[in-house]
Coordinates of C-alpha atoms and ligand atoms in Angstrom, one line a residue:
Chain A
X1 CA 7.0 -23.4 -7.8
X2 CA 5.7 -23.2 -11.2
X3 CA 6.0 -19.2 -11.7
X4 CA 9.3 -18.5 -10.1
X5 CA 11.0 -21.3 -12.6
X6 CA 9.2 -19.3 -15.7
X7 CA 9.9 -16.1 -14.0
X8 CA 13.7 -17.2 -13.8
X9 CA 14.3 -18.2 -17.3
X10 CA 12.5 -15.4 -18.9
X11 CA 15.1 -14.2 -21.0
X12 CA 14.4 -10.6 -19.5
X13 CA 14.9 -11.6 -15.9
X14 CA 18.4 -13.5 -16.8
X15 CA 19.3 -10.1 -18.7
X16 CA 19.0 -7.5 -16.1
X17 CA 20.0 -10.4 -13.6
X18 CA 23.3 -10.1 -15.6
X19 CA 23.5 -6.7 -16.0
X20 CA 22.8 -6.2 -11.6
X21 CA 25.9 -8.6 -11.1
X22 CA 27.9 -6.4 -13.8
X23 CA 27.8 -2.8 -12.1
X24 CA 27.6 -5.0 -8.8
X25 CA 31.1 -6.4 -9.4
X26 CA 32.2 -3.1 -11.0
X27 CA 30.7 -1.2 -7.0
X28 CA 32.1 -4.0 -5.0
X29 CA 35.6 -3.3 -4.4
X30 CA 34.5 0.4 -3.2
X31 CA 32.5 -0.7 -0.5
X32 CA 33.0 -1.2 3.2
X33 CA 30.2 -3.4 3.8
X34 CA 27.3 -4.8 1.9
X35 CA 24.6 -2.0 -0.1
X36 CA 21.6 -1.5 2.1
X37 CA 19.0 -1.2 -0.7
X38 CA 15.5 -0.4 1.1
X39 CA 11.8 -1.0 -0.7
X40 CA 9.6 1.4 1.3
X41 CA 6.4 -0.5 0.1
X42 CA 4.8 -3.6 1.4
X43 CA 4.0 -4.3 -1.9
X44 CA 7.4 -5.0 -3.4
X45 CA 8.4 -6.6 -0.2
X46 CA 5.8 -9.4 -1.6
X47 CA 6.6 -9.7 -4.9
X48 CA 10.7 -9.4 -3.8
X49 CA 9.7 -12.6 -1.3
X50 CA 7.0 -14.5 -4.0
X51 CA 9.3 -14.2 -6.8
X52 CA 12.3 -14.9 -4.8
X53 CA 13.8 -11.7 -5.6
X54 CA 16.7 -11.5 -3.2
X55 CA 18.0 -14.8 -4.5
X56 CA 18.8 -13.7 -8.0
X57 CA 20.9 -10.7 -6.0
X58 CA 24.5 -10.2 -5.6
X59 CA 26.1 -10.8 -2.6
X60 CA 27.0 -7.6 -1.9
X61 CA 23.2 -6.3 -2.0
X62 CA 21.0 -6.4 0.7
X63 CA 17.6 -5.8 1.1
X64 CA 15.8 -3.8 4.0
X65 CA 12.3 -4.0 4.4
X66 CA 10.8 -1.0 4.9
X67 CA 7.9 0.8 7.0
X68 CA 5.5 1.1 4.1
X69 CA 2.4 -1.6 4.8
X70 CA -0.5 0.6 6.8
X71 CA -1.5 -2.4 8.6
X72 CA 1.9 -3.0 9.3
X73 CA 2.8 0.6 11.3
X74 CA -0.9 1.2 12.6
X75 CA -0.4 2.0 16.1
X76 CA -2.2 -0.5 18.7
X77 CA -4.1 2.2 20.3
X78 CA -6.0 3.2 17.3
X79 CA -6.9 -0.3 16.8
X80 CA -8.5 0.0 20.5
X81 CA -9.9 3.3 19.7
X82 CA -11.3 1.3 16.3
X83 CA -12.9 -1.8 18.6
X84 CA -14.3 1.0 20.7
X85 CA -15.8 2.5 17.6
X86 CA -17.3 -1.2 16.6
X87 CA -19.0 -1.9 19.7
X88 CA -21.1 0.6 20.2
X89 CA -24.3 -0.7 19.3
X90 CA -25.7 2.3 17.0
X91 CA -22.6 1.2 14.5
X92 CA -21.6 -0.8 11.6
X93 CA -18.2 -0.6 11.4
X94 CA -16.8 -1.0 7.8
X95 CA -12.7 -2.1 7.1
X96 CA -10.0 -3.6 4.3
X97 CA -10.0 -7.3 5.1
X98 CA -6.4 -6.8 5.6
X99 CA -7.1 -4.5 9.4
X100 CA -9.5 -7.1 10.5
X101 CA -6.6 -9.4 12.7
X102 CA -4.2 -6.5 13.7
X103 CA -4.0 -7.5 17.5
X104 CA -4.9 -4.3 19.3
X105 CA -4.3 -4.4 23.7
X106 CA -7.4 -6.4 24.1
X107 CA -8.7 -8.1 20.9
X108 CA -8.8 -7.2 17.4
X109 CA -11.6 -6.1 15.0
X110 CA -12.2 -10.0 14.1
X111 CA -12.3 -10.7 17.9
X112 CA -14.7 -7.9 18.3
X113 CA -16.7 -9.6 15.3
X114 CA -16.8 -12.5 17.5
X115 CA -18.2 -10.4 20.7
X116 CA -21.5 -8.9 19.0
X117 CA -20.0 -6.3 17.0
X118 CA -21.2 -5.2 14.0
X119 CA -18.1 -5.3 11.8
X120 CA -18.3 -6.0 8.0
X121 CA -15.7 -6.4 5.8
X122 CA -15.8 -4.1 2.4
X123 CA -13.4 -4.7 -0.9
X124 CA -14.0 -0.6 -1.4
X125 CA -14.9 2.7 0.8
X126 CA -18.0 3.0 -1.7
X127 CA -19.1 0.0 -0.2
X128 CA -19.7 1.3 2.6
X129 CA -20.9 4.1 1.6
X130 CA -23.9 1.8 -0.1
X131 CA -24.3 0.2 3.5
X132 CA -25.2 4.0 5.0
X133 CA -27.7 4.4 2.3
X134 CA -29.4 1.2 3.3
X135 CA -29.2 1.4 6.7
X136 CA -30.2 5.2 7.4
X137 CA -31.0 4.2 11.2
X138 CA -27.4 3.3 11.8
X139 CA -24.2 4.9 12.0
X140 CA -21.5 3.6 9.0
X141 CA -18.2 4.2 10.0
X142 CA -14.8 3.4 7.1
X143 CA -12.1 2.7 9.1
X144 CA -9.6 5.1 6.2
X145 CA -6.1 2.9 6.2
X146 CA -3.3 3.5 4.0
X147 CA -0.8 5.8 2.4
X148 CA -1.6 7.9 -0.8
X149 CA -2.7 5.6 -2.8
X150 CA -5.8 5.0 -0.8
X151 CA -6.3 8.5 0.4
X152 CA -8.3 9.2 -3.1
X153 CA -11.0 6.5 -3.1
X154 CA -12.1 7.6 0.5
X155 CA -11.4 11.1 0.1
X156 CA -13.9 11.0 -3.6
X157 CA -16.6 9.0 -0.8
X158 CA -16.3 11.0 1.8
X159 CA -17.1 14.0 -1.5
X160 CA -20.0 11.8 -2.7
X161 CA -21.7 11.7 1.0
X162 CA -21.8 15.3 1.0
X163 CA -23.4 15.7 -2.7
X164 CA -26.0 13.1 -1.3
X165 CA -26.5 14.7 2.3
X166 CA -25.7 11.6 4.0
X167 CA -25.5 12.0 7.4
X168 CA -24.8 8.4 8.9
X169 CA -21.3 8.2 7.1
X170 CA -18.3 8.8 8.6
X171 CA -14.2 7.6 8.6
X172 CA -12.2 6.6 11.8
X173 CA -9.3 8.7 9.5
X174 CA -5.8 6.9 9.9
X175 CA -4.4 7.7 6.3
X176 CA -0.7 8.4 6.5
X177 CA 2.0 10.5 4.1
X178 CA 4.9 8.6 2.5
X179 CA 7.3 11.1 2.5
X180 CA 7.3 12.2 6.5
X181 CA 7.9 8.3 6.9
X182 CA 10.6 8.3 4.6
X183 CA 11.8 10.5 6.7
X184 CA 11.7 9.5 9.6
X185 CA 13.6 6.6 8.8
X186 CA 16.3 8.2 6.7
X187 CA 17.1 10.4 10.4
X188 CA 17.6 7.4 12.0
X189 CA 20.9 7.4 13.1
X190 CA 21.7 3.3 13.1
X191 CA 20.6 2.8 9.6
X192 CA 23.0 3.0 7.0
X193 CA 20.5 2.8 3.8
X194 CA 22.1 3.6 0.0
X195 CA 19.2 4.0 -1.8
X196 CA 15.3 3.5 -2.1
X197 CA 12.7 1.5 -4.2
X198 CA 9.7 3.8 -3.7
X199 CA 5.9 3.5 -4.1
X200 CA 4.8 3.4 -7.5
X201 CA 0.9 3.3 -6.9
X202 CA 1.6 6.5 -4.4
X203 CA 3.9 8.1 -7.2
X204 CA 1.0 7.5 -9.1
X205 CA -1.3 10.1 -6.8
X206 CA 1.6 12.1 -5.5
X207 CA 4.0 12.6 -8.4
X208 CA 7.9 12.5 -8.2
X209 CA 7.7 16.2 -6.7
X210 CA 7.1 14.4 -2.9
X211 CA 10.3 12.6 -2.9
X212 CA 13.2 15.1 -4.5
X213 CA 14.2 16.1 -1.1
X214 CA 15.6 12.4 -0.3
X215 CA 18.0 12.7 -3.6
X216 CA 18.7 16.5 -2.7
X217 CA 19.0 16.6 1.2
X218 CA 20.3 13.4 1.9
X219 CA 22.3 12.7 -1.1
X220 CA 20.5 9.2 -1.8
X221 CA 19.1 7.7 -5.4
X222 CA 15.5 6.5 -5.5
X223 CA 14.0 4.7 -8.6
X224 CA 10.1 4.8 -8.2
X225 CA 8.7 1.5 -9.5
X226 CA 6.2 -0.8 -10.2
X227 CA 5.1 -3.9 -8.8
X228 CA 5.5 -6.9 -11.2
X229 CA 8.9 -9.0 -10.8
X230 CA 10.6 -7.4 -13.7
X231 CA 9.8 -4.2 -12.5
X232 CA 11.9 -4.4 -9.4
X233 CA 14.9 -6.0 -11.0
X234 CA 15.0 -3.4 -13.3
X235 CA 14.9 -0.3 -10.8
X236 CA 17.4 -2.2 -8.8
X237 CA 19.7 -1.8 -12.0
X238 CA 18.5 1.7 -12.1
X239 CA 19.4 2.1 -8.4
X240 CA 22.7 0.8 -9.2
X241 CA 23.1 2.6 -12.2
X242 CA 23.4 5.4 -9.8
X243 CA 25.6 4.3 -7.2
X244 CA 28.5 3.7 -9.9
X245 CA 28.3 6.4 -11.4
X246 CA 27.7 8.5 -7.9
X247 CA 24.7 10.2 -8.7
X248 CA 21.6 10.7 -6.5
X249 CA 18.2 11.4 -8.1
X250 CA 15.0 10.7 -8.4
X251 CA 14.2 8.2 -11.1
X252 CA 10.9 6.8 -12.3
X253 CA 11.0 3.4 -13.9
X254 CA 7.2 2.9 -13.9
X255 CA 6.3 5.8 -16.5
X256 CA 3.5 3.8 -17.9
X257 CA 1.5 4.2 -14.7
X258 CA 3.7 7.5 -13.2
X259 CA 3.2 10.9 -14.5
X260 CA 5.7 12.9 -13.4
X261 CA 3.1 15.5 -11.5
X262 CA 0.7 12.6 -10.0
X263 CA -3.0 13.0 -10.5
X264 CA -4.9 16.1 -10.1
X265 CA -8.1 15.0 -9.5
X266 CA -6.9 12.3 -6.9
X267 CA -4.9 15.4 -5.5
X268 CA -7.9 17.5 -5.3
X269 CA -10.1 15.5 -3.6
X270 CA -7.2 14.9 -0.7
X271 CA -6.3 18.0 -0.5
X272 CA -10.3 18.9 -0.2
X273 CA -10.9 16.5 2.6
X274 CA -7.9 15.9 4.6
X275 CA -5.5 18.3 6.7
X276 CA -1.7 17.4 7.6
X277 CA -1.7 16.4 11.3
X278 CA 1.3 17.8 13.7
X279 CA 2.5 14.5 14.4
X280 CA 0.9 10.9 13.8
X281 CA 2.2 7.6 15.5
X282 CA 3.6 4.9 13.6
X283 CA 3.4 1.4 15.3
X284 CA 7.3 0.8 15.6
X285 CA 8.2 4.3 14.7
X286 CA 6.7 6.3 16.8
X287 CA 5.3 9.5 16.9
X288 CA 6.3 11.3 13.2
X289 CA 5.7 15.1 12.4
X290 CA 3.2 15.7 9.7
X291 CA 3.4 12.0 8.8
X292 CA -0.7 11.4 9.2
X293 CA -3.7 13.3 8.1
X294 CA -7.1 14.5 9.4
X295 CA -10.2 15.3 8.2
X296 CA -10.2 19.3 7.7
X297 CA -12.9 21.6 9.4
X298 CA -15.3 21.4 6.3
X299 CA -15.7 17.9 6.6
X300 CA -15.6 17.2 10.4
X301 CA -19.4 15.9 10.3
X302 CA -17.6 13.3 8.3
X303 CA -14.9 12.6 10.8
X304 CA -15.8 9.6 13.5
X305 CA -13.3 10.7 15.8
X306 CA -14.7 13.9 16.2
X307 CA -18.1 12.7 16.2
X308 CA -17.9 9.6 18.5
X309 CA -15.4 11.9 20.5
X310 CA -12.6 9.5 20.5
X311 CA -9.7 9.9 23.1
X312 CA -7.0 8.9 21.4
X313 CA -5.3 6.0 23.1
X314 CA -1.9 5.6 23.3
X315 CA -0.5 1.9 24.1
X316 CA 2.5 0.5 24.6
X317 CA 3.9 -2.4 22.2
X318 CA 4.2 -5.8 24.3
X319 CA 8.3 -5.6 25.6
X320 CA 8.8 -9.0 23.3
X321 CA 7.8 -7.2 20.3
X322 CA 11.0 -6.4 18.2
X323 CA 8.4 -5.1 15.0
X324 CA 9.8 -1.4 15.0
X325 CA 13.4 -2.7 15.0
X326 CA 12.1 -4.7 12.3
X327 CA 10.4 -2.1 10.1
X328 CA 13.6 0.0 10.7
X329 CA 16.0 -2.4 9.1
X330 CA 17.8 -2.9 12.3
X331 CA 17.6 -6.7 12.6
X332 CA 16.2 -9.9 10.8
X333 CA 12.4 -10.8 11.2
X334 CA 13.8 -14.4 12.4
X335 CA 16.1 -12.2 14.8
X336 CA 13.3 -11.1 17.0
X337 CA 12.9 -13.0 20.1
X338 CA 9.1 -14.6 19.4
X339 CA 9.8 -14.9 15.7
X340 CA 8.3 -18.3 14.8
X341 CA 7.5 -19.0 18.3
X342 CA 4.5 -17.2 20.0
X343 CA 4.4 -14.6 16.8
X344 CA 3.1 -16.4 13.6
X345 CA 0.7 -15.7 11.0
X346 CA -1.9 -17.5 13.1
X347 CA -1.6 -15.6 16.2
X348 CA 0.4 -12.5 15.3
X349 CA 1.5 -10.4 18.3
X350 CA 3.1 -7.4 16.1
X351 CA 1.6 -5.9 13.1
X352 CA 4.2 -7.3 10.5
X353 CA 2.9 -11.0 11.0
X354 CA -0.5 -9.9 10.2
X355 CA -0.3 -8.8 6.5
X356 CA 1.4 -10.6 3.4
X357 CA 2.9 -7.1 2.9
X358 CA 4.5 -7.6 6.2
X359 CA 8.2 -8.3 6.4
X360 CA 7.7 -10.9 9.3
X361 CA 4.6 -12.7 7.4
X362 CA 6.6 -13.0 4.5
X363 CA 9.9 -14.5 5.8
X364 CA 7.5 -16.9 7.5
X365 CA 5.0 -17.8 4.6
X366 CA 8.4 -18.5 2.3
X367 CA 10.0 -20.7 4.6
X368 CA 12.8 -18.7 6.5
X369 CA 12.1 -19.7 9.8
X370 CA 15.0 -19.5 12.0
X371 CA 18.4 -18.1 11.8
X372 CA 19.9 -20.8 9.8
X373 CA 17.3 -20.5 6.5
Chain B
X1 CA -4.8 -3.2 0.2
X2 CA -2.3 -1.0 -2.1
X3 CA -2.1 -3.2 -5.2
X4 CA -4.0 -2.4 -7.9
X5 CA -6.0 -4.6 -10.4
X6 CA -6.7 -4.4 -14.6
X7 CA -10.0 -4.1 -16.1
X8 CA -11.9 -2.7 -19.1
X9 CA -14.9 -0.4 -18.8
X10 CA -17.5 -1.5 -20.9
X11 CA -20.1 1.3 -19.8
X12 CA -20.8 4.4 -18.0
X13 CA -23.7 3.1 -15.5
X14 CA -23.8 6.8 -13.7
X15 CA -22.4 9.7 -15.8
X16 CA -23.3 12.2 -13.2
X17 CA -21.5 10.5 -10.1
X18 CA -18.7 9.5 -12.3
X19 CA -20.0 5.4 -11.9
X20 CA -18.4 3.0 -15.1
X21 CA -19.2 -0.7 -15.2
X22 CA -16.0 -2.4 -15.2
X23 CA -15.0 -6.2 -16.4
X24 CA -12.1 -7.8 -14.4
X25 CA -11.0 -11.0 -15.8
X26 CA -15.3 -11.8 -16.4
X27 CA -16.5 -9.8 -13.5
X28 CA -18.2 -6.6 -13.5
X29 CA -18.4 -4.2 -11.2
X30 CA -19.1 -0.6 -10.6
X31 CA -16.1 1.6 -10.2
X32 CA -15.8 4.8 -9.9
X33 CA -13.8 7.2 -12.6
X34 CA -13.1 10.4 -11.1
X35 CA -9.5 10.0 -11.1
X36 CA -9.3 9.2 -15.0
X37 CA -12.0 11.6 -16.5
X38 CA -10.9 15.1 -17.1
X39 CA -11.5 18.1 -20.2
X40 CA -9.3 16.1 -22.7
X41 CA -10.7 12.9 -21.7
X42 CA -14.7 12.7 -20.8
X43 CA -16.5 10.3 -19.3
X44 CA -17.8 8.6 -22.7
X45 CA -14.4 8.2 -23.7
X46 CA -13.4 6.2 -20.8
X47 CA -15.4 3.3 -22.5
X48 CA -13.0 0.9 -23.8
X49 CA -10.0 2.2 -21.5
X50 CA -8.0 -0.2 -19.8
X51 CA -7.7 0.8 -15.9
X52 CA -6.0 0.0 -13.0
X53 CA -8.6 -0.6 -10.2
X54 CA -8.1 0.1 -6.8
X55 CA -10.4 -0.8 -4.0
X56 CA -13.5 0.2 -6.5
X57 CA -11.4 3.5 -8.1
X58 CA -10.1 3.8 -11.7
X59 CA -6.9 5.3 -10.6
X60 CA -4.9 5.0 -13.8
X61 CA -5.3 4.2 -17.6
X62 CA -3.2 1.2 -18.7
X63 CA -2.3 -0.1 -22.0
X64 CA -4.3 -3.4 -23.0
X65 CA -1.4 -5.2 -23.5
X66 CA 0.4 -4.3 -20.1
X67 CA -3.1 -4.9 -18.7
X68 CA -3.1 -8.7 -19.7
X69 CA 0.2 -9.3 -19.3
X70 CA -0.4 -8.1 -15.4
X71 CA -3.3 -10.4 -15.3
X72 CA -1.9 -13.0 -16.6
X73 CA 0.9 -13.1 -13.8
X74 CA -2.0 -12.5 -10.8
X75 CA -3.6 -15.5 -12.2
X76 CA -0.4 -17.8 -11.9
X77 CA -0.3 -16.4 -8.6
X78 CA -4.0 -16.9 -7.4
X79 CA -4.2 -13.4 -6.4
X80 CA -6.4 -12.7 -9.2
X81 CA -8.8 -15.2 -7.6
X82 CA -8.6 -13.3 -4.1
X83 CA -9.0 -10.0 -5.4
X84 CA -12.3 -11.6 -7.5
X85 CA -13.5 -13.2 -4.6
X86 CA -13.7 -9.7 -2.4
X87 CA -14.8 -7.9 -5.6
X88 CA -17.7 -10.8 -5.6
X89 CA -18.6 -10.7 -1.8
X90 CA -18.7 -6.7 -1.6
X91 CA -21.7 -5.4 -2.0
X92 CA -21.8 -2.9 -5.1
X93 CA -22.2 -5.1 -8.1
X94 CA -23.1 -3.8 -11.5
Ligands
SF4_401 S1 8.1 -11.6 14.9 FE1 6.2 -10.6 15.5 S2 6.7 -9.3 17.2 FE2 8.6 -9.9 16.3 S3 9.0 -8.3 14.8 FE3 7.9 -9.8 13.7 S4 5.7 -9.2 13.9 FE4 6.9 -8.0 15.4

């Protein structure tokens, strides 16, 4: 592998290698057990596995995979409620490529695809925004996926559709908030996590504000960061920095894209179209106060769920499905029972085998496929 | 989904809805530029700004230099060609 060679002997890479296994060596002999270092984001869980990441590590750091890919902790009953959106025969249903094979209880979008249904895969919400105007007969529905970071784009659409008066434009509305998730797993009594890589493309909407309470309340560092392989290994200095020296705070190694207060307009437009929700589900979390947002009041003609009147569903995760164990740092993707076997990338049965942000998917796709790897 | 991807604008196709022509590694598209457009910075001086795009949103000006450089790795990786591939089969081209 051509890139992780020229990645390896960049002379940067072999310098903060050097300077991890410094402070490493100068933490070890205060430690019980191993550091439990967690990236939050699917995204550095995919450069940490292409660029072989963990490799160049200490022995005495791990890595957790965290919650943070949307397709990864959508719950399977919204993917049933999103099917039953797609087959109605007045819709086109619009989606991220990435949502089209997330198995819900009966088939997934792609499966629905297959059955007659009108589902069309779009790079951007505008897309489909286009596809209303040109199809003023039928209904367009965005199926909305993702954390912060995506909540702009469909929240400035959603803003657009209303300047035009279009009417046939709505979003099945499953954006979720990084810092309830966060959360959630930090109150998790089994994990034992010291410190956080967080989102830098969320920090980028959000700010730094969002994520002060995990230095503050529950004593542990973060370094926000970016996504490119140096990137990580230098907030994982950062991240150790602050472990030897026994400070907590909030850190932001990605200041070329990070502004300290996030973007207003992006902020705006969210805060214009979507409400906090009481509680969302995660898939593999479970239900999470204020971790999801809905479409407020002003923009319910906007809002598929209330204008397809969709019943929430709730479903149950197949018994053999370890994902939220998984997502929670609790075991090994190759330690879950179906690992491998009936769960691959070809026919995923949890959520984390379906994206390349996906902890599963990427132990698979790089080769650890059992116990022994 | 989350990852974002470098381009230059090269023009402002719709001043009023906040619409910039955008060249990603030889293909242009329309983004949109709300996010980066504000008093200080107007929507004629976006032309020339490096930007990170995100499914078809300017969400953050880059320097060019960082903007290569980042291209430059997707390339080695192939993701640049995925990310110009859905770009190409979407439907809003410039
Ligand atoms: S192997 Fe499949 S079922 Fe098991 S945790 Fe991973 S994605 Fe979930």
């Amino acid at each position: 592998m051509k890139f992780v060679d020229e990645f390896r002997d960049s002379q940067k890479a072999q310098y903060l290698k050097q300077a991890i296994h410094n402070l490493a060596q100068q933490i070890e002999p205060t430690l019980s057990r191993p550091l439990q270092l967690m990236e939050f984001c699917g995204g550095h869980t995919h450069t940490i596995f292409r660029y072989g990441i963990e490799q160049l590590l200490p022995d005495c750091i791990e890595m957790v995979h965290g919650p943070g890919c949307p397709v990864c902790v959508l719950p399977m009953g919204r993917v049933d409620d999103a099917v039953n959106l797609a087959i109605r025969p007045e819709v086109i249903f619009t989606t991220f490529g990435d949502a089209m094979r997330v198995p819900g209880s009966t088939m997934s979008l792609l499966q629905a695809r297959g059955k007659g249904a009108d589902v069309r895969m779009v790079y951007s919400p505008m897309d489909a925004l286009n596809l209303a105007r040109q199809n003023p007969e039928r209904e367009v529905i965005f199926f909305a996926l993702g954390f912060e970071t995506t909540m702009p784009s469909t929240a400035l659409t959603v803003l657009q559709a209303e300047r035009e008066g279009i009417k046939n434009f709505s979003l099945f509305c499953n954006h979720i908030t990084t810092a309830p998730t966060i959360k959630a797993v930090l109150d998790e009594p089994d994990l034992m996590l010291d410190g956080f890589l967080a989102p830098g493309h969320v920090a980028m909407v959000i700010g730094l504000q969002p994520f002060e309470f995990i230095a503050r309340d529950y004593y542990k560092p973060l370094v926000i960061t970016g996504f490119e392989p140096l990137d990580i290994l230098q907030a994982l200095w950062m991240l150790l920095k602050q472990i030897a020296e026994q400070r907590c705070a909030v850190e932001n190694q990605y200041a070329r894209v990070v502004q300290p207060t996030g973007n207003k307009a992006a902020l705006n437009a969210i805060h214009q179209v979507f409400a906090t929700r009481e509680h969302f589900e995660l898939r593999g979390l479970g239900s999470i106060d204020h971790s999801g947002v809905g479409m407020t009041a002003n923009y319910s003609g906007f809002d598929a769920e209330r204008k397809f009147a969709v019943k929430p569903l709730t479903v149950i995760d197949p018994k053999e499905c370890q994902c939220g164990a998984v997502i929670k740092g609790l075991i090994k993707p190759w330690e879950c029972q179906i690992f491998g076997k009936a769960c691959t990338p070809e026919t995923p049965m949890g959520a984390l085998m379906v994206s390349s942000e996906g902890a599963c998917a990427a132990y698979y796709n790089h080769g650890y496929r059992s116990a022994a790897a | 989904m989350c990852l974002g991807i470098p381009g230059q604008i090269t023009a402002i196709s719709d001043a009023d809805k906040l619409m910039a022509k955008v060249n990603v590694s030889g293909i242009v598209r329309e983004v949109n530029i709300a996010c980066i457009v504000d008093e200080e910075h107007t929507v004629e001086q976006c032309v020339g700004d490096w930007v990170l795009v995100h499914v078809g949103f300017a969400m953050s000006r880059i320097d060019e230099e960082e903007a290569l450089h980042t291209l430059r790795l997707l390339d080695e990786l192939g993701e640049l060609q995925q990310e110009l591939d859905a770009m190409e089969a979407s439907g809003v081209r410039a």
